[in-house]
XYZ file of C-alpha atoms in Angstrom:
391
model
C -0.004 0.011 0.000
C 1.520 3.339 -1.054
C 1.724 6.319 1.248
C -1.056 8.020 -0.725
C -3.376 5.131 0.222
C -2.786 5.512 3.979
C -4.729 8.681 4.700
C -7.530 8.559 7.240
C -10.308 10.034 5.098
C -13.767 10.632 6.552
C -15.000 7.521 4.720
C -12.236 5.370 6.236
C -12.921 6.784 9.728
C -16.631 6.066 9.343
C -15.946 2.438 8.381
C -13.516 1.932 11.275
C -16.017 3.425 13.727
C -18.684 1.076 12.393
C -16.497 -1.954 13.239
C -16.317 -1.073 16.948
C -19.145 -3.486 17.936
C -17.429 -6.309 16.050
C -14.150 -5.535 17.821
C -15.884 -5.491 21.194
C -17.364 -8.930 20.474
C -14.495 -10.583 18.603
C -11.402 -8.479 19.216
C -9.625 -11.109 21.290
C -10.363 -13.804 18.730
C -8.883 -11.592 16.021
C -5.676 -10.811 17.888
C -5.233 -14.432 18.998
C -5.512 -15.539 15.367
C -3.185 -12.709 14.296
C -0.464 -13.858 16.676
C -0.947 -17.477 15.555
C -0.186 -16.381 12.014
C 2.608 -14.003 12.941
C 4.472 -16.375 15.241
C 4.518 -19.120 12.606
C 7.680 -17.321 11.412
C 10.528 -18.355 13.818
C 12.379 -15.081 13.189
C 9.322 -13.149 14.393
C 8.515 -15.575 17.216
C 11.860 -15.055 18.999
C 10.906 -11.367 19.537
C 8.049 -12.336 21.819
C 7.826 -13.802 25.302
C 6.004 -17.144 24.923
C 4.609 -16.784 28.456
C 2.555 -13.777 27.344
C 1.167 -15.889 24.519
C 0.352 -18.944 26.640
C -1.370 -16.814 29.268
C -3.178 -14.753 26.645
C -1.892 -11.432 27.930
C -0.307 -10.348 24.633
C -3.432 -10.942 22.509
C -5.634 -9.293 25.171
C -3.355 -6.256 25.329
C -3.420 -5.896 21.548
C -7.201 -6.370 21.378
C -7.610 -3.523 23.854
C -5.166 -1.343 21.878
C -6.954 -2.019 18.589
C -10.305 -1.165 20.155
C -8.923 2.034 21.645
C -7.476 2.966 18.251
C -10.855 2.417 16.553
C -12.702 4.449 19.191
C -10.235 7.376 18.957
C -9.307 7.212 15.281
C -10.754 10.687 14.769
C -8.789 12.066 17.732
C -5.414 10.327 17.806
C -3.953 12.932 20.155
C -5.463 11.116 23.144
C -3.408 8.049 22.246
C -0.077 9.897 22.354
C 1.054 8.257 25.602
C 0.192 4.783 24.380
C 1.954 5.390 21.064
C 5.106 6.527 22.888
C 5.103 3.426 25.128
C 4.706 1.182 22.094
C 7.517 2.947 20.203
C 9.841 2.693 23.191
C 9.133 -1.033 23.556
C 9.617 -1.589 19.841
C 13.073 0.027 19.785
C 14.104 -2.055 22.803
C 13.263 -5.173 20.794
C 14.793 -3.830 17.578
C 11.530 -3.716 15.657
C 12.310 -2.320 12.188
C 10.206 -0.976 9.303
C 10.542 -4.244 7.418
C 8.673 -6.041 10.216
C 5.477 -3.989 9.772
C 4.250 -5.641 6.533
C 4.282 -9.029 8.322
C 1.997 -7.629 10.997
C -0.319 -6.046 8.439
C -0.715 -9.345 6.609
C -1.367 -11.263 9.805
C -3.854 -8.691 11.156
C -5.917 -8.375 7.981
C -5.864 -12.146 7.510
C -7.090 -12.615 11.057
C -9.937 -10.097 10.618
C -11.086 -11.937 7.504
C -10.721 -15.332 9.172
C -12.681 -14.426 12.294
C -15.383 -12.202 10.778
C -15.874 -14.264 7.656
C -18.298 -12.726 5.151
C -18.793 -9.754 7.483
C -15.234 -8.688 6.634
C -16.209 -6.927 3.431
C -13.655 -5.533 0.999
C -14.541 -2.036 2.313
C -13.747 -3.097 5.883
C -10.473 -4.778 4.983
C -9.430 -1.783 2.890
C -10.265 0.620 5.735
C -8.364 -1.386 8.295
C -5.423 -1.679 5.909
C -5.337 2.104 5.631
C -5.846 2.558 9.352
C -3.039 0.104 10.182
C -0.528 1.848 7.927
C -1.530 5.314 9.159
C -0.608 4.239 12.677
C 2.413 2.243 11.502
C 3.812 5.328 9.785
C 3.535 7.269 13.067
C 5.327 4.517 14.963
C 8.043 4.048 12.327
C 8.730 7.788 12.352
C 9.018 7.979 16.133
C 11.117 4.812 16.279
C 13.481 6.306 13.685
C 13.947 9.306 15.973
C 14.674 7.051 18.954
C 17.173 4.909 17.027
C 18.980 8.065 15.838
C 19.104 9.509 19.369
C 20.671 6.315 20.711
C 23.193 6.150 17.884
C 24.363 9.725 18.392
C 24.561 9.657 22.197
C 27.904 9.270 23.968
C 28.537 5.536 24.152
C 25.612 4.986 21.783
C 25.033 2.196 19.312
C 22.474 0.814 16.906
C 21.212 -2.718 16.686
C 22.350 -5.306 19.200
C 25.626 -4.965 21.164
C 27.411 -7.786 22.958
C 27.759 -7.670 26.740
C 29.128 -10.193 29.257
C 27.316 -11.142 32.433
C 30.357 -10.199 34.523
C 28.992 -10.786 38.036
C 25.844 -11.810 39.843
C 24.702 -11.499 43.437
C 21.565 -12.454 45.305
C 19.428 -9.326 45.948
C 16.912 -11.225 48.043
C 15.649 -14.792 48.213
C 14.047 -14.730 44.738
C 15.885 -11.909 42.889
C 19.366 -11.877 41.375
C 21.225 -8.716 40.251
C 23.428 -9.161 37.178
C 26.279 -6.861 36.176
C 26.536 -6.414 32.386
C 29.784 -5.158 30.823
C 30.326 -4.385 27.105
C 32.521 -6.957 25.367
C 34.350 -4.241 23.400
C 35.228 -2.397 26.621
C 34.017 0.906 25.230
C 31.673 3.461 26.752
C 27.933 2.822 26.906
C 24.970 5.174 26.948
C 24.314 6.645 30.387
C 20.765 5.498 31.005
C 18.065 7.665 32.568
C 16.814 6.147 35.884
C 13.618 4.236 35.190
C 14.606 2.998 31.729
C 14.946 -0.640 30.669
C 17.032 -2.733 28.284
C 16.100 -5.105 25.542
C 18.039 -8.320 26.227
C 18.629 -10.927 23.507
C 19.708 -14.287 25.036
C 20.783 -17.596 23.644
C 20.053 -19.965 26.511
C 21.772 -23.388 26.333
C 19.314 -26.124 25.320
C 16.558 -23.554 24.846
C 17.589 -21.165 22.079
C 17.153 -17.483 21.253
C 14.686 -15.284 23.089
C 14.231 -11.659 24.024
C 13.138 -9.937 27.222
C 13.014 -6.448 28.725
C 14.556 -5.744 32.141
C 14.683 -2.498 34.117
C 18.081 -0.973 34.728
C 18.811 -0.985 38.453
C 22.283 0.604 38.470
C 23.145 4.280 38.832
C 23.680 6.120 35.515
C 27.141 5.111 34.219
C 29.143 4.891 31.008
C 30.750 1.616 32.159
C 27.826 -0.825 31.989
C 24.470 -1.721 33.489
C 22.880 -3.943 36.092
C 19.502 -5.652 35.853
C 17.675 -7.419 38.648
C 15.657 -10.521 37.701
C 12.939 -12.187 39.792
C 13.004 -16.007 39.635
C 9.695 -17.223 38.259
C 9.002 -20.869 39.079
C 9.280 -22.924 35.868
C 10.434 -19.826 33.978
C 13.243 -20.874 31.633
C 14.787 -17.413 31.223
C 14.548 -16.262 34.834
C 15.756 -19.641 36.158
C 18.863 -19.462 33.962
C 19.595 -15.820 34.821
C 19.190 -16.628 38.539
C 21.657 -19.503 38.316
C 25.456 -19.425 38.465
C 25.496 -20.874 34.940
C 24.699 -17.460 33.401
C 27.848 -15.721 34.721
C 30.456 -15.387 31.998
C 27.957 -15.814 29.169
C 27.379 -13.146 26.530
C 24.047 -11.497 25.890
C 23.118 -8.809 23.434
C 21.548 -5.510 24.491
C 19.619 -2.829 22.675
C 20.154 0.754 23.953
C 18.203 1.916 27.035
C 14.543 2.754 26.331
C 11.410 3.724 28.225
C 9.501 6.806 29.286
C 8.733 5.894 32.903
C 11.282 8.452 34.161
C 11.399 11.535 36.326
C 10.865 14.944 34.660
C 13.920 17.102 34.169
C 12.534 19.742 36.496
C 10.999 18.479 39.751
C 8.963 20.995 41.749
C 6.607 18.825 43.788
C 7.094 15.996 46.256
C 7.620 12.573 44.696
C 6.031 9.364 45.961
C 6.873 5.799 44.950
C 4.517 2.824 45.495
C 6.238 -0.416 44.635
C 5.127 -4.025 45.157
C 7.542 -6.930 44.785
C 9.821 -6.642 41.744
C 8.106 -3.331 40.942
C 10.954 -1.650 42.777
C 13.356 -2.221 39.848
C 12.462 0.781 37.676
C 12.241 2.973 40.768
C 15.464 2.237 42.632
C 17.572 4.364 40.288
C 15.093 7.259 40.532
C 15.073 7.113 44.310
C 18.867 6.974 44.401
C 19.186 9.962 42.072
C 16.771 12.003 44.183
C 18.693 11.108 47.343
C 21.874 12.575 45.810
C 20.375 15.974 44.936
C 21.471 18.694 47.319
C 18.103 20.526 47.196
C 15.822 17.602 46.624
C 12.079 17.651 47.132
C 10.479 15.381 49.761
C 10.456 11.760 48.633
C 8.142 9.080 50.053
C 8.642 5.376 49.331
C 6.191 2.592 50.112
C 7.691 -0.839 49.572
C 5.272 -3.778 49.673
C 6.669 -7.296 49.787
C 5.560 -10.731 50.969
C 8.330 -10.940 53.586
C 11.578 -9.261 54.544
C 13.478 -12.023 52.750
C 11.566 -11.345 49.515
C 11.931 -7.521 49.511
C 14.431 -6.493 46.768
C 16.745 -3.553 47.592
C 15.300 -3.218 51.103
C 18.796 -2.647 52.590
C 19.655 0.008 50.004
C 16.314 1.760 50.577
C 16.959 1.847 54.307
C 20.500 3.211 53.753
C 19.161 5.928 51.444
C 16.447 6.874 53.903
C 18.848 6.958 56.841
C 21.369 9.069 54.957
C 18.902 11.570 53.515
C 16.585 13.867 55.409
C 14.185 14.147 52.469
C 13.378 10.424 52.099
C 10.625 8.731 54.106
C 10.417 4.932 53.820
C 7.436 2.791 54.719
C 7.629 -0.989 54.468
C 4.596 -3.272 54.383
C 5.108 -7.044 54.674
C 1.934 -8.755 53.519
C 2.738 -12.026 55.305
C 2.627 -10.071 58.571
C 0.213 -7.183 58.023
C -1.757 -8.261 54.959
C -2.137 -6.370 51.709
C -2.550 -2.632 52.134
C -5.617 -0.876 50.808
C -5.675 2.487 49.051
C -6.581 4.385 52.221
C -3.536 3.047 54.036
C -1.255 3.933 51.146
C -2.713 7.413 50.751
C -2.387 8.084 54.463
C 1.406 7.654 54.207
C 1.934 9.925 51.199
C 2.029 13.712 50.860
C -0.567 15.673 48.990
C 0.120 17.237 45.584
C 2.919 14.780 44.828
C 3.855 13.061 41.612
C 2.959 9.422 42.293
C 4.835 6.524 40.660
C 3.369 3.004 40.836
C 4.782 -0.381 39.778
C 4.057 -3.965 40.713
C 1.911 -6.943 39.706
C -0.802 -6.024 37.210
C -3.651 -6.998 39.522
C -2.242 -4.862 42.328
C -1.755 -1.895 39.996
C -5.256 -2.193 38.565
C -6.652 -2.141 42.118
C -4.505 0.888 43.027
C -5.217 2.874 39.863
C -8.916 2.429 40.407
C -8.997 2.976 44.178
C -6.277 5.543 44.922
C -8.288 8.440 43.395
C -11.150 7.554 45.781
C -8.634 7.820 48.603
C -7.600 11.344 47.587
C -4.767 10.788 45.109
C -5.695 12.510 41.823
C -5.634 10.093 38.847
C -3.859 12.671 36.671
C -0.900 12.669 39.098
C -0.453 8.881 38.969
C 2.070 7.261 36.599
C 2.636 3.545 36.330
C 4.908 1.044 34.601
C 3.759 -2.408 33.415
C 6.045 -5.358 32.846
C 5.104 -7.032 29.579
C 1.862 -6.227 27.711
C -0.428 -3.562 29.204
C -3.510 -5.679 29.805
C -5.650 -2.899 31.089
C -4.535 -1.487 34.415
C -7.218 1.200 34.002
C -10.023 -1.037 32.709
């Protein structure tokens, strides 16, 4: 389809809007079929986490995104945040323009397969145009992000080889891995809160890709990531074992927009549950080092003291800095906190950052505003597909 055939004309918008009821009824079937077709190509399949496919989270996330796109196709400005998150995730996985036609073919084929005769030529043509209109936006933004990474000090394009130089146990189910560039040259100094795309070749398993938050302070020497051991998880089991040390992995440049603003004028509050601390620890550390920092509140929620990542570092930061207040909630002792308890420990008019298991975040995003924390001040990070924290 040429660029002249990708415009969202009033007729195209009208057709897309008319398909909303079909998407509400069959959207998950369409995206499930789309991924079945797409992942039949081994080169495409290695870009995806099979866990998200087996649990259905990836198809569900895409079904929700497609529906949101259809509902807002005449006002794409409201999708700016979602588009940026998708673009950031794409560059971390080295998604390139040549991948987009494969997705278009799979999506349109899935629409026709699921809807049957209801998928008229007019509907397929409209969705083809709508897909490429959005794809062009993503490709343009991803091009900007790739260029920025290439031009930064220590920057690179594509995948770069790193060695897992060291590993240490962060808590009973989390290991922190130190990653050093094989070429010994400088690396991009990441912004606290960003993540890395990691391309691994696991013995007896093969090639796979994951995203992990950067947990080290900004540095040109290398990065650290901290990985929670998931029972029966092939990748997390290997990374949490001594076998991974000394192996090479490939990294894409740091990505992600769950970061602090350049200018901070209000208090900052962090609400983290379990491994949700990983994108926040660098932000908290950077705020602790500022000479005129704003008040910082941290609520760490964990099952037990033994399963609380970075608890010692958080306590050290809080003890050494007058502006940091730390509250720890161990659910095995005190139970899960509700929104009222969390809100009672946080300052008003703060910027609130939230990360943890999806179910916990969904509960908090829906209940914290009722407890007095404005929804517009709440930012959150999801691990893997965004399956509807706000739904």
